[in-house]
Every structure is written in C-alpha cells, then in structure tokens.
mmCIF file with all atom_site columns, C-alpha atoms in Angstrom:
data_model
loop_
_atom_site.group_PDB
_atom_site.id
_atom_site.type_symbol
_atom_site.label_atom_id
_atom_site.label_alt_id
_atom_site.label_comp_id
_atom_site.label_asym_id
_atom_site.label_entity_id
_atom_site.label_seq_id
_atom_site.pdbx_PDB_ins_code
_atom_site.Cartn_x
_atom_site.Cartn_y
_atom_site.Cartn_z
_atom_site.occupancy
_atom_site.B_iso_or_equiv
_atom_site.pdbx_formal_charge
_atom_site.auth_seq_id
_atom_site.auth_comp_id
_atom_site.auth_asym_id
_atom_site.auth_atom_id
_atom_site.pdbx_PDB_model_num
ATOM 1   C CA . MET A 1 1   ? -10.550 -5.660  4.911   1.00 57.00 ? 1032 MET A CA 1
ATOM 2   C CA . PRO A 1 2   ? -10.203 -5.162  1.098   1.00 64.00 ? 1033 PRO A CA 1
ATOM 3   C CA . ALA A 1 3   ? -8.556  -7.785  -1.024  1.00 78.00 ? 1034 ALA A CA 1
ATOM 4   C CA . ALA A 1 4   ? -4.794  -7.743  -1.090  1.00 89.00 ? 1035 ALA A CA 1
ATOM 5   C CA . PRO A 1 5   ? -3.895  -9.211  -4.548  1.00 94.00 ? 1036 PRO A CA 1
ATOM 6   C CA . VAL A 1 6   ? -0.111  -8.561  -4.271  1.00 95.00 ? 1037 VAL A CA 1
ATOM 7   C CA . THR A 1 7   ? 0.063   -10.341 -0.838  1.00 95.00 ? 1038 THR A CA 1
ATOM 8   C CA . ARG A 1 8   ? -1.892  -13.257 -2.237  1.00 95.00 ? 1039 ARG A CA 1
ATOM 9   C CA . PHE A 1 9   ? 0.261   -13.409 -5.332  1.00 95.00 ? 1040 PHE A CA 1
ATOM 10  C CA . LEU A 1 10  ? 3.502   -13.450 -3.291  1.00 96.00 ? 1041 LEU A CA 1
ATOM 11  C CA . ILE A 1 11  ? 2.097   -16.281 -1.093  1.00 95.00 ? 1042 ILE A CA 1
ATOM 12  C CA . LEU A 1 12  ? 0.893   -18.304 -4.101  1.00 96.00 ? 1043 LEU A CA 1
ATOM 13  C CA . ALA A 1 13  ? 4.265   -17.944 -5.840  1.00 95.00 ? 1044 ALA A CA 1
ATOM 14  C CA . CYS A 1 14  ? 6.158   -19.135 -2.796  1.00 95.00 ? 1045 CYS A CA 1
ATOM 15  C CA . VAL A 1 15  ? 3.865   -22.066 -2.290  1.00 95.00 ? 1046 VAL A CA 1
ATOM 16  C CA . ILE A 1 16  ? 3.958   -23.103 -5.944  1.00 95.00 ? 1047 ILE A CA 1
ATOM 17  C CA . ILE A 1 17  ? 7.793   -22.847 -6.108  1.00 94.00 ? 1048 ILE A CA 1
ATOM 18  C CA . GLU A 1 18  ? 8.162   -24.899 -2.855  1.00 93.00 ? 1049 GLU A CA 1
ATOM 19  C CA . LEU A 1 19  ? 5.765   -27.575 -4.146  1.00 93.00 ? 1050 LEU A CA 1
ATOM 20  C CA . LEU A 1 20  ? 7.563   -27.765 -7.478  1.00 93.00 ? 1051 LEU A CA 1
ATOM 21  C CA . LEU A 1 21  ? 10.892  -28.241 -5.713  1.00 92.00 ? 1052 LEU A CA 1
ATOM 22  C CA . VAL A 1 22  ? 9.450   -30.911 -3.472  1.00 91.00 ? 1053 VAL A CA 1
ATOM 23  C CA . LEU A 1 23  ? 8.026   -32.838 -6.412  1.00 92.00 ? 1054 LEU A CA 1
ATOM 24  C CA . MET A 1 24  ? 10.908  -32.683 -8.843  1.00 91.00 ? 1055 MET A CA 1
ATOM 25  C CA . PRO A 1 25  ? 13.874  -35.063 -8.745  1.00 93.00 ? 1056 PRO A CA 1
ATOM 26  C CA . HIS A 1 26  ? 16.181  -34.451 -5.818  1.00 89.00 ? 1057 HIS A CA 1
ATOM 27  C CA . ARG A 1 27  ? 19.222  -33.739 -7.943  1.00 91.00 ? 1058 ARG A CA 1
ATOM 28  C CA . LEU A 1 28  ? 17.369  -31.218 -9.999  1.00 93.00 ? 1059 LEU A CA 1
ATOM 29  C CA . SER A 1 29  ? 15.843  -29.432 -6.978  1.00 91.00 ? 1060 SER A CA 1
ATOM 30  C CA . GLU A 1 30  ? 19.247  -29.324 -5.257  1.00 92.00 ? 1061 GLU A CA 1
ATOM 31  C CA . GLY A 1 31  ? 20.707  -27.737 -8.372  1.00 93.00 ? 1062 GLY A CA 1
ATOM 32  C CA . LEU A 1 32  ? 18.072  -25.148 -8.553  1.00 92.00 ? 1063 LEU A CA 1
ATOM 33  C CA . MET A 1 33  ? 18.328  -24.295 -4.887  1.00 92.00 ? 1064 MET A CA 1
ATOM 34  C CA . PHE A 1 34  ? 22.042  -23.860 -5.186  1.00 92.00 ? 1065 PHE A CA 1
ATOM 35  C CA . MET A 1 35  ? 21.562  -21.660 -8.334  1.00 93.00 ? 1066 MET A CA 1
ATOM 36  C CA . LEU A 1 36  ? 18.770  -19.481 -6.906  1.00 93.00 ? 1067 LEU A CA 1
ATOM 37  C CA . SER A 1 37  ? 19.882  -19.147 -3.201  1.00 93.00 ? 1068 SER A CA 1
ATOM 38  C CA . LEU A 1 38  ? 21.723  -16.270 -1.864  1.00 94.00 ? 1069 LEU A CA 1
ATOM 39  C CA . ILE A 1 39  ? 25.279  -17.499 -1.003  1.00 94.00 ? 1070 ILE A CA 1
ATOM 40  C CA . PRO A 1 40  ? 27.166  -14.599 0.547   1.00 94.00 ? 1071 PRO A CA 1
ATOM 41  C CA . ALA A 1 41  ? 30.584  -15.820 -0.825  1.00 94.00 ? 1072 ALA A CA 1
ATOM 42  C CA . ARG A 1 42  ? 29.248  -15.960 -4.417  1.00 95.00 ? 1073 ARG A CA 1
ATOM 43  C CA . LEU A 1 43  ? 27.757  -12.407 -4.111  1.00 95.00 ? 1074 LEU A CA 1
ATOM 44  C CA . THR A 1 44  ? 31.034  -11.166 -2.657  1.00 94.00 ? 1075 THR A CA 1
ATOM 45  C CA . LEU A 1 45  ? 33.291  -12.805 -5.209  1.00 94.00 ? 1076 LEU A CA 1
ATOM 46  C CA . MET A 1 46  ? 31.017  -12.656 -8.271  1.00 92.00 ? 1077 MET A CA 1
ATOM 47  C CA . PRO A 1 47  ? 28.568  -9.787  -7.635  1.00 91.00 ? 1078 PRO A CA 1
ATOM 48  C CA . GLY A 1 48  ? 27.365  -9.718  -11.185 1.00 89.00 ? 1079 GLY A CA 1
ATOM 49  C CA . GLU A 1 49  ? 26.362  -13.377 -11.054 1.00 86.00 ? 1080 GLU A CA 1
ATOM 50  C CA . GLY A 1 50  ? 25.107  -13.357 -7.452  1.00 90.00 ? 1081 GLY A CA 1
ATOM 51  C CA . ALA A 1 51  ? 23.053  -10.148 -7.561  1.00 94.00 ? 1082 ALA A CA 1
ATOM 52  C CA . VAL A 1 52  ? 19.937  -11.748 -8.997  1.00 95.00 ? 1083 VAL A CA 1
ATOM 53  C CA . THR A 1 53  ? 19.831  -14.195 -6.061  1.00 95.00 ? 1084 THR A CA 1
ATOM 54  C CA . LEU A 1 54  ? 19.045  -11.273 -3.690  1.00 95.00 ? 1085 LEU A CA 1
ATOM 55  C CA . VAL A 1 55  ? 15.635  -11.487 -5.231  1.00 96.00 ? 1086 VAL A CA 1
ATOM 56  C CA . THR A 1 56  ? 15.196  -15.110 -6.206  1.00 95.00 ? 1087 THR A CA 1
ATOM 57  C CA . SER A 1 57  ? 16.260  -16.339 -2.735  1.00 94.00 ? 1088 SER A CA 1
ATOM 58  C CA . GLN A 1 58  ? 13.131  -14.514 -1.316  1.00 94.00 ? 1089 GLN A CA 1
ATOM 59  C CA . PHE A 1 59  ? 10.868  -17.059 -2.986  1.00 94.00 ? 1090 PHE A CA 1
ATOM 60  C CA . LEU A 1 60  ? 12.726  -20.161 -1.737  1.00 92.00 ? 1091 LEU A CA 1
ATOM 61  C CA . HIS A 1 61  ? 12.319  -21.840 1.643   1.00 89.00 ? 1092 HIS A CA 1
ATOM 62  C CA . ALA A 1 62  ? 14.140  -24.440 3.762   1.00 84.00 ? 1093 ALA A CA 1
ATOM 63  C CA . GLY A 1 63  ? 11.208  -26.901 3.829   1.00 83.00 ? 1094 GLY A CA 1
ATOM 64  C CA . LEU A 1 64  ? 7.445   -26.745 4.332   1.00 87.00 ? 1095 LEU A CA 1
ATOM 65  C CA . LEU A 1 65  ? 7.574   -25.653 8.010   1.00 84.00 ? 1096 LEU A CA 1
ATOM 66  C CA . HIS A 1 66  ? 9.736   -22.705 7.060   1.00 83.00 ? 1097 HIS A CA 1
ATOM 67  C CA . LEU A 1 67  ? 7.349   -21.837 4.222   1.00 89.00 ? 1098 LEU A CA 1
ATOM 68  C CA . PHE A 1 68  ? 4.221   -22.176 6.420   1.00 88.00 ? 1099 PHE A CA 1
ATOM 69  C CA . ALA A 1 69  ? 5.557   -19.948 9.184   1.00 84.00 ? 1100 ALA A CA 1
ATOM 70  C CA . ASN A 1 70  ? 6.687   -17.233 6.735   1.00 87.00 ? 1101 ASN A CA 1
ATOM 71  C CA . MET A 1 71  ? 3.470   -17.264 4.703   1.00 91.00 ? 1102 MET A CA 1
ATOM 72  C CA . LEU A 1 72  ? 1.325   -17.189 7.788   1.00 88.00 ? 1103 LEU A CA 1
ATOM 73  C CA . PHE A 1 73  ? 3.160   -14.094 8.982   1.00 85.00 ? 1104 PHE A CA 1
ATOM 74  C CA . LEU A 1 74  ? 2.956   -12.573 5.519   1.00 90.00 ? 1105 LEU A CA 1
ATOM 75  C CA . TRP A 1 75  ? -0.799  -13.154 5.340   1.00 91.00 ? 1106 TRP A CA 1
ATOM 76  C CA . ALA A 1 76  ? -1.277  -11.525 8.755   1.00 86.00 ? 1107 ALA A CA 1
ATOM 77  C CA . ILE A 1 77  ? 0.720   -8.374  8.233   1.00 87.00 ? 1108 ILE A CA 1
ATOM 78  C CA . GLY A 1 78  ? 0.900   -8.059  4.444   1.00 90.00 ? 1109 GLY A CA 1
ATOM 79  C CA . ARG A 1 79  ? -2.796  -7.456  3.820   1.00 91.00 ? 1110 ARG A CA 1
ATOM 80  C CA . PRO A 1 80  ? -3.249  -4.446  6.177   1.00 88.00 ? 1111 PRO A CA 1
ATOM 81  C CA . VAL A 1 81  ? 0.041   -2.869  4.952   1.00 89.00 ? 1112 VAL A CA 1
ATOM 82  C CA . GLU A 1 82  ? -0.938  -3.386  1.298   1.00 92.00 ? 1113 GLU A CA 1
ATOM 83  C CA . TRP A 1 83  ? -4.396  -1.958  1.941   1.00 90.00 ? 1114 TRP A CA 1
ATOM 84  C CA . ILE A 1 84  ? -2.767  1.290   3.354   1.00 86.00 ? 1115 ILE A CA 1
ATOM 85  C CA . ILE A 1 85  ? 0.019   1.889   0.947   1.00 88.00 ? 1116 ILE A CA 1
ATOM 86  C CA . GLY A 1 86  ? -1.332  0.181   -2.214  1.00 89.00 ? 1117 GLY A CA 1
ATOM 87  C CA . GLY A 1 87  ? -0.174  -2.780  -4.237  1.00 91.00 ? 1118 GLY A CA 1
ATOM 88  C CA . GLY A 1 88  ? 2.506   -1.070  -6.286  1.00 91.00 ? 1119 GLY A CA 1
ATOM 89  C CA . ARG A 1 89  ? 4.299   0.440   -3.294  1.00 91.00 ? 1120 ARG A CA 1
ATOM 90  C CA . PHE A 1 90  ? 3.863   -2.760  -1.387  1.00 93.00 ? 1121 PHE A CA 1
ATOM 91  C CA . VAL A 1 91  ? 5.653   -4.988  -3.905  1.00 94.00 ? 1122 VAL A CA 1
ATOM 92  C CA . VAL A 1 92  ? 8.457   -2.414  -4.331  1.00 93.00 ? 1123 VAL A CA 1
ATOM 93  C CA . LEU A 1 93  ? 9.060   -2.161  -0.563  1.00 94.00 ? 1124 LEU A CA 1
ATOM 94  C CA . TYR A 1 94  ? 8.693   -5.927  -0.109  1.00 95.00 ? 1125 TYR A CA 1
ATOM 95  C CA . ILE A 1 95  ? 11.405  -6.677  -2.704  1.00 95.00 ? 1126 ILE A CA 1
ATOM 96  C CA . ALA A 1 96  ? 13.569  -3.790  -1.545  1.00 95.00 ? 1127 ALA A CA 1
ATOM 97  C CA . THR A 1 97  ? 13.614  -4.703  2.055   1.00 94.00 ? 1128 THR A CA 1
ATOM 98  C CA . GLY A 1 98  ? 14.379  -8.265  1.170   1.00 94.00 ? 1129 GLY A CA 1
ATOM 99  C CA . VAL A 1 99  ? 17.287  -7.259  -0.939  1.00 96.00 ? 1130 VAL A CA 1
ATOM 100 C CA . ILE A 1 100 ? 18.686  -4.956  1.772   1.00 95.00 ? 1131 ILE A CA 1
ATOM 101 C CA . GLY A 1 101 ? 18.269  -7.810  4.234   1.00 93.00 ? 1132 GLY A CA 1
ATOM 102 C CA . GLY A 1 102 ? 20.219  -10.060 1.913   1.00 94.00 ? 1133 GLY A CA 1
ATOM 103 C CA . VAL A 1 103 ? 23.011  -7.435  1.575   1.00 95.00 ? 1134 VAL A CA 1
ATOM 104 C CA . ALA A 1 104 ? 23.143  -7.153  5.432   1.00 93.00 ? 1135 ALA A CA 1
ATOM 105 C CA . GLN A 1 105 ? 23.562  -10.882 5.811   1.00 92.00 ? 1136 GLN A CA 1
ATOM 106 C CA . THR A 1 106 ? 26.336  -10.847 3.159   1.00 94.00 ? 1137 THR A CA 1
ATOM 107 C CA . LEU A 1 107 ? 28.179  -8.050  4.871   1.00 94.00 ? 1138 LEU A CA 1
ATOM 108 C CA . ALA A 1 108 ? 27.906  -9.846  8.174   1.00 89.00 ? 1139 ALA A CA 1
ATOM 109 C CA . ALA A 1 109 ? 29.469  -13.028 6.779   1.00 89.00 ? 1140 ALA A CA 1
ATOM 110 C CA . PRO A 1 110 ? 30.929  -12.112 3.355   1.00 93.00 ? 1141 PRO A CA 1
ATOM 111 C CA . MET A 1 111 ? 32.685  -15.463 2.741   1.00 92.00 ? 1142 MET A CA 1
ATOM 112 C CA . SER A 1 112 ? 29.937  -17.814 4.033   1.00 90.00 ? 1143 SER A CA 1
ATOM 113 C CA . THR A 1 113 ? 29.017  -20.535 1.630   1.00 90.00 ? 1144 THR A CA 1
ATOM 114 C CA . VAL A 1 114 ? 25.821  -21.441 3.580   1.00 89.00 ? 1145 VAL A CA 1
ATOM 115 C CA . PRO A 1 115 ? 22.763  -20.701 1.388   1.00 90.00 ? 1146 PRO A CA 1
ATOM 116 C CA . VAL A 1 116 ? 20.376  -18.040 2.605   1.00 89.00 ? 1147 VAL A CA 1
ATOM 117 C CA . VAL A 1 117 ? 16.769  -18.521 1.566   1.00 89.00 ? 1148 VAL A CA 1
ATOM 118 C CA . GLY A 1 118 ? 13.348  -17.376 2.626   1.00 85.00 ? 1149 GLY A CA 1
ATOM 119 C CA . ALA A 1 119 ? 11.124  -14.303 2.673   1.00 86.00 ? 1150 ALA A CA 1
ATOM 120 C CA . SER A 1 120 ? 12.152  -13.457 6.263   1.00 84.00 ? 1151 SER A CA 1
ATOM 121 C CA . GLY A 1 121 ? 14.081  -10.290 5.288   1.00 88.00 ? 1152 GLY A CA 1
ATOM 122 C CA . SER A 1 122 ? 11.066  -8.976  3.328   1.00 92.00 ? 1153 SER A CA 1
ATOM 123 C CA . ILE A 1 123 ? 8.583   -9.940  6.057   1.00 89.00 ? 1154 ILE A CA 1
ATOM 124 C CA . SER A 1 124 ? 10.716  -8.208  8.712   1.00 87.00 ? 1155 SER A CA 1
ATOM 125 C CA . GLY A 1 125 ? 10.528  -5.096  6.510   1.00 90.00 ? 1156 GLY A CA 1
ATOM 126 C CA . MET A 1 126 ? 6.754   -5.419  6.273   1.00 90.00 ? 1157 MET A CA 1
ATOM 127 C CA . LEU A 1 127 ? 6.601   -6.010  10.113  1.00 86.00 ? 1158 LEU A CA 1
ATOM 128 C CA . ALA A 1 128 ? 8.467   -2.694  10.566  1.00 86.00 ? 1159 ALA A CA 1
ATOM 129 C CA . ILE A 1 129 ? 6.025   -0.869  8.287   1.00 87.00 ? 1160 ILE A CA 1
ATOM 130 C CA . TYR A 1 130 ? 3.082   -2.469  10.080  1.00 84.00 ? 1161 TYR A CA 1
ATOM 131 C CA . ALA A 1 131 ? 4.398   -1.625  13.517  1.00 80.00 ? 1162 ALA A CA 1
ATOM 132 C CA . LEU A 1 132 ? 4.882   2.037   12.454  1.00 78.00 ? 1163 LEU A CA 1
ATOM 133 C CA . MET A 1 133 ? 1.529   2.409   10.804  1.00 78.00 ? 1164 MET A CA 1
ATOM 134 C CA . PHE A 1 134 ? -0.659  0.712   13.393  1.00 72.00 ? 1165 PHE A CA 1
ATOM 135 C CA . SER A 1 135 ? 1.171   1.498   16.597  1.00 65.00 ? 1166 SER A CA 1
ATOM 136 C CA . ARG A 1 136 ? -1.019  3.747   18.798  1.00 53.00 ? 1167 ARG A CA 1
ATOM 137 C CA . SER A 1 137 ? 1.794   4.876   21.050  1.00 50.00 ? 1168 SER A CA 1
ATOM 138 C CA . ARG A 1 138 ? 2.788   8.524   21.004  1.00 56.00 ? 1169 ARG A CA 1
ATOM 139 C CA . VAL A 1 139 ? 6.495   9.296   21.610  1.00 51.00 ? 1170 VAL A CA 1
ATOM 140 C CA . SER A 1 140 ? 7.340   12.816  22.624  1.00 54.00 ? 1171 SER A CA 1
ATOM 141 C CA . SER A 1 141 ? 10.437  14.561  21.445  1.00 57.00 ? 1172 SER A CA 1
ATOM 142 C CA . ARG A 1 142 ? 13.407  14.437  23.712  1.00 56.00 ? 1173 ARG A CA 1
ATOM 143 C CA . VAL A 1 143 ? 16.604  16.513  24.219  1.00 55.00 ? 1174 VAL A CA 1
ATOM 144 C CA . PHE A 1 144 ? 19.942  14.592  24.067  1.00 57.00 ? 1175 PHE A CA 1
ATOM 145 C CA . ALA A 1 145 ? 23.242  16.352  24.401  1.00 56.00 ? 1176 ALA A CA 1
ATOM 146 C CA . GLY A 1 146 ? 21.631  19.658  23.620  1.00 61.00 ? 1177 GLY A CA 1
ATOM 147 C CA . PHE A 1 147 ? 19.832  18.372  20.444  1.00 64.00 ? 1178 PHE A CA 1
ATOM 148 C CA . ARG A 1 148 ? 16.093  17.835  20.225  1.00 64.00 ? 1179 ARG A CA 1
ATOM 149 C CA . VAL A 1 149 ? 15.213  14.487  18.691  1.00 56.00 ? 1180 VAL A CA 1
ATOM 150 C CA . PRO A 1 150 ? 11.743  14.398  17.098  1.00 54.00 ? 1181 PRO A CA 1
ATOM 151 C CA . GLY A 1 151 ? 9.279   11.891  18.445  1.00 57.00 ? 1182 GLY A CA 1
ATOM 152 C CA . HIS A 1 152 ? 8.895   10.030  15.128  1.00 55.00 ? 1183 HIS A CA 1
ATOM 153 C CA . LEU A 1 153 ? 12.683  9.386   15.025  1.00 59.00 ? 1184 LEU A CA 1
ATOM 154 C CA . LEU A 1 154 ? 12.667  8.162   18.627  1.00 61.00 ? 1185 LEU A CA 1
ATOM 155 C CA . ARG A 1 155 ? 9.909   5.807   17.686  1.00 61.00 ? 1186 ARG A CA 1
ATOM 156 C CA . LEU A 1 156 ? 11.993  4.402   14.890  1.00 61.00 ? 1187 LEU A CA 1
ATOM 157 C CA . LEU A 1 157 ? 14.924  3.934   17.332  1.00 64.00 ? 1188 LEU A CA 1
ATOM 158 C CA . TRP A 1 158 ? 12.834  2.180   19.974  1.00 60.00 ? 1189 TRP A CA 1
ATOM 159 C CA . PHE A 1 159 ? 11.522  -0.311  17.287  1.00 65.00 ? 1190 PHE A CA 1
ATOM 160 C CA . ALA A 1 160 ? 14.981  -0.882  15.914  1.00 65.00 ? 1191 ALA A CA 1
ATOM 161 C CA . ILE A 1 161 ? 16.539  -1.495  19.320  1.00 68.00 ? 1192 ILE A CA 1
ATOM 162 C CA . ALA A 1 162 ? 13.843  -3.865  20.292  1.00 65.00 ? 1193 ALA A CA 1
ATOM 163 C CA . TRP A 1 163 ? 14.007  -5.867  17.032  1.00 62.00 ? 1194 TRP A CA 1
ATOM 164 C CA . ILE A 1 164 ? 17.746  -6.059  16.980  1.00 66.00 ? 1195 ILE A CA 1
ATOM 165 C CA . GLY A 1 165 ? 17.726  -7.298  20.623  1.00 66.00 ? 1196 GLY A CA 1
ATOM 166 C CA . ILE A 1 166 ? 15.251  -9.997  19.799  1.00 65.00 ? 1197 ILE A CA 1
ATOM 167 C CA . GLN A 1 167 ? 17.213  -11.124 16.776  1.00 61.00 ? 1198 GLN A CA 1
ATOM 168 C CA . LEU A 1 168 ? 20.518  -11.213 18.742  1.00 63.00 ? 1199 LEU A CA 1
ATOM 169 C CA . MET A 1 169 ? 18.851  -13.471 21.389  1.00 60.00 ? 1200 MET A CA 1
ATOM 170 C CA . ILE A 1 170 ? 17.606  -15.755 18.595  1.00 57.00 ? 1201 ILE A CA 1
ATOM 171 C CA . ALA A 1 171 ? 21.079  -15.990 17.234  1.00 55.00 ? 1202 ALA A CA 1
ATOM 172 C CA . LEU A 1 172 ? 22.564  -16.977 20.733  1.00 55.00 ? 1203 LEU A CA 1
ATOM 173 C CA . VAL A 1 173 ? 19.933  -19.777 20.832  1.00 50.00 ? 1204 VAL A CA 1
ATOM 174 C CA . PHE A 1 174 ? 19.860  -21.150 17.337  1.00 51.00 ? 1205 PHE A CA 1
ATOM 175 C CA . ASN A 1 175 ? 23.065  -20.201 15.611  1.00 50.00 ? 1206 ASN A CA 1
ATOM 176 C CA . THR A 1 176 ? 25.440  -22.605 17.268  1.00 47.00 ? 1207 THR A CA 1
ATOM 177 C CA . GLY A 1 177 ? 28.294  -24.194 15.344  1.00 48.00 ? 1208 GLY A CA 1
ATOM 178 C CA . GLY A 1 178 ? 28.948  -23.365 11.751  1.00 47.00 ? 1209 GLY A CA 1
ATOM 179 C CA . MET A 1 179 ? 26.121  -25.136 9.910   1.00 44.00 ? 1210 MET A CA 1
ATOM 180 C CA . GLY A 1 180 ? 23.479  -22.609 9.030   1.00 52.00 ? 1211 GLY A CA 1
ATOM 181 C CA . GLY A 1 181 ? 20.806  -21.516 11.509  1.00 63.00 ? 1212 GLY A CA 1
ATOM 182 C CA . VAL A 1 182 ? 18.780  -18.405 11.361  1.00 71.00 ? 1213 VAL A CA 1
ATOM 183 C CA . ALA A 1 183 ? 19.814  -15.552 8.964   1.00 78.00 ? 1214 ALA A CA 1
ATOM 184 C CA . VAL A 1 184 ? 19.583  -13.008 11.710  1.00 82.00 ? 1215 VAL A CA 1
ATOM 185 C CA . TRP A 1 185 ? 21.258  -10.157 9.829   1.00 86.00 ? 1216 TRP A CA 1
ATOM 186 C CA . ALA A 1 186 ? 18.783  -10.544 7.000   1.00 88.00 ? 1217 ALA A CA 1
ATOM 187 C CA . HIS A 1 187 ? 16.033  -10.042 9.489   1.00 86.00 ? 1218 HIS A CA 1
ATOM 188 C CA . ILE A 1 188 ? 17.730  -7.068  11.048  1.00 86.00 ? 1219 ILE A CA 1
ATOM 189 C CA . GLY A 1 189 ? 18.639  -5.451  7.737   1.00 89.00 ? 1220 GLY A CA 1
ATOM 190 C CA . GLY A 1 190 ? 15.124  -5.971  6.310   1.00 90.00 ? 1221 GLY A CA 1
ATOM 191 C CA . PHE A 1 191 ? 13.532  -4.521  9.475   1.00 88.00 ? 1222 PHE A CA 1
ATOM 192 C CA . LEU A 1 192 ? 15.709  -1.464  9.508   1.00 87.00 ? 1223 LEU A CA 1
ATOM 193 C CA . ALA A 1 193 ? 15.101  -0.893  5.844   1.00 91.00 ? 1224 ALA A CA 1
ATOM 194 C CA . GLY A 1 194 ? 11.331  -1.104  6.446   1.00 89.00 ? 1225 GLY A CA 1
ATOM 195 C CA . LEU A 1 195 ? 11.665  1.486   9.183   1.00 84.00 ? 1226 LEU A CA 1
ATOM 196 C CA . VAL A 1 196 ? 13.534  3.908   6.993   1.00 86.00 ? 1227 VAL A CA 1
ATOM 197 C CA . LEU A 1 197 ? 11.574  3.362   3.751   1.00 87.00 ? 1228 LEU A CA 1
ATOM 198 C CA . ALA A 1 198 ? 8.192   3.589   5.564   1.00 80.00 ? 1229 ALA A CA 1
ATOM 199 C CA . ALA A 1 199 ? 8.947   6.964   7.157   1.00 73.00 ? 1230 ALA A CA 1
ATOM 200 C CA . PRO A 1 200 ? 7.488   9.033   4.331   1.00 74.00 ? 1231 PRO A CA 1
ATOM 201 C CA . PHE A 1 201 ? 4.204   7.046   4.441   1.00 66.00 ? 1232 PHE A CA 1
ATOM 202 C CA . ILE A 1 202 ? 3.937   7.509   8.173   1.00 60.00 ? 1233 ILE A CA 1
ATOM 203 C CA . ARG A 1 203 ? 4.513   11.225  8.126   1.00 55.00 ? 1234 ARG A CA 1
ATOM 204 C CA . ARG A 1 204 ? 1.676   11.659  5.485   1.00 53.00 ? 1235 ARG A CA 1
ATOM 205 C CA . ARG A 1 205 ? -0.746  9.490   7.263   1.00 52.00 ? 1236 ARG A CA 1
ATOM 206 C CA . PRO A 1 206 ? -3.087  11.626  9.432   1.00 46.00 ? 1237 PRO A CA 1
ATOM 207 C CA . GLN A 1 207 ? -2.922  10.924  13.141  1.00 44.00 ? 1238 GLN A CA 1
ATOM 208 C CA . GLN A 1 208 ? -6.013  9.980   15.032  1.00 42.00 ? 1239 GLN A CA 1
ATOM 209 C CA . ASP A 1 209 ? -6.811  10.058  18.763  1.00 35.00 ? 1240 ASP A CA 1
#
C-alpha cells in the first residue's frame, strides 16, 4: 500500500501532544486540557470561544491507553482511505467528521461540563468511509410505501443503523452515573457525517465484481 503521509502526520501529532502533556507540570497540563478540550456547556454559552475546541479536542486524549487505541484504529483504516481519496480530501473529511461529531455530542448534552477529547469522532467518520468503499456487499433497491429507495441509500441506512445500535449498547454499559464515560454521540455524529460526505466518492468509484 502506498505511503499515507496525512495519516502518519495526524498520528504523530497526537502522540507528540500527548507526550508533551504527560511530561509537563501537572497544573500546566490540566490548564491546557481545560482550554483545548470540547466542553459542551462552553460551546453552548460561548460559541465564539468554544468553536475552536471542536478541532483542538481531536488531538487530545484521556491517557495513553485511549491514545493507543485510537491511533491503532486510525493507522488501520486511515491509510487505505487516504490512498483512495487522496491526502487533501482525507484531512478535510477527517476534521469535518470530527467537528460534526463534536457538535452532535454538544446537542445531546448542551450543558454538560465534562470535557470531551479524542479523535473518536473523526475515526468514526473514517470508518464509515472505509466501510462504504471496501464493502463487497451489493444492496438492491427496495420499494417502501410506494417509493423506490436506491440500493446505495439502503446501504447507508444499514450501516447507520448498525453503528448507532452498537454505540447505544456501549452507552448502556459504560455511561453510568454522571462522570464522563464514552462520548457516544460524537461517535454517532462522526459516523453519520462520514456516510453522507463519502457518498460522492462512492458513486464515482467504479464497481468491480
């Protein structure tokens, strides 16, 4: 597989930022985390100040294990997606799906003061694009209530339903109490954004048997 410079750069940036935060004094790292994390209540009440955190929060992680899991996933799916759509489109879709994921998380809990960090929204978006591009299944069009729904749209719906179902089950397991947990709506928002934004690339890509 050809080199994927954008994927490599994103991974390197996340790793360097996390290591810097680990190595710097605790009070300073805490202050930076608060300033750069997505805090839904801040975005809701002060959208001008909070908007930039929709991007900066994508490069922060809640510890080395969180970082490792996300970067491993990004390495696995980012390279083939970047190879197909190109580095420029890849970075735009990566940031855009992460931003939409952050907005979805904010809409789900607009007054939450729990910081939201991580590349999971962006990676969920890349996963959606990967699934659409590399899935070999063929979905035939169906008629619902007298309307014919194209196969590619049904494919989007099946992926969306499956991903949302998985995320809701994760929420039931991990999001207990009121102290953080998994930012499920960031995952769902990023994934749905990936499905929608990837559609033009999927239609242009020639199908093979």
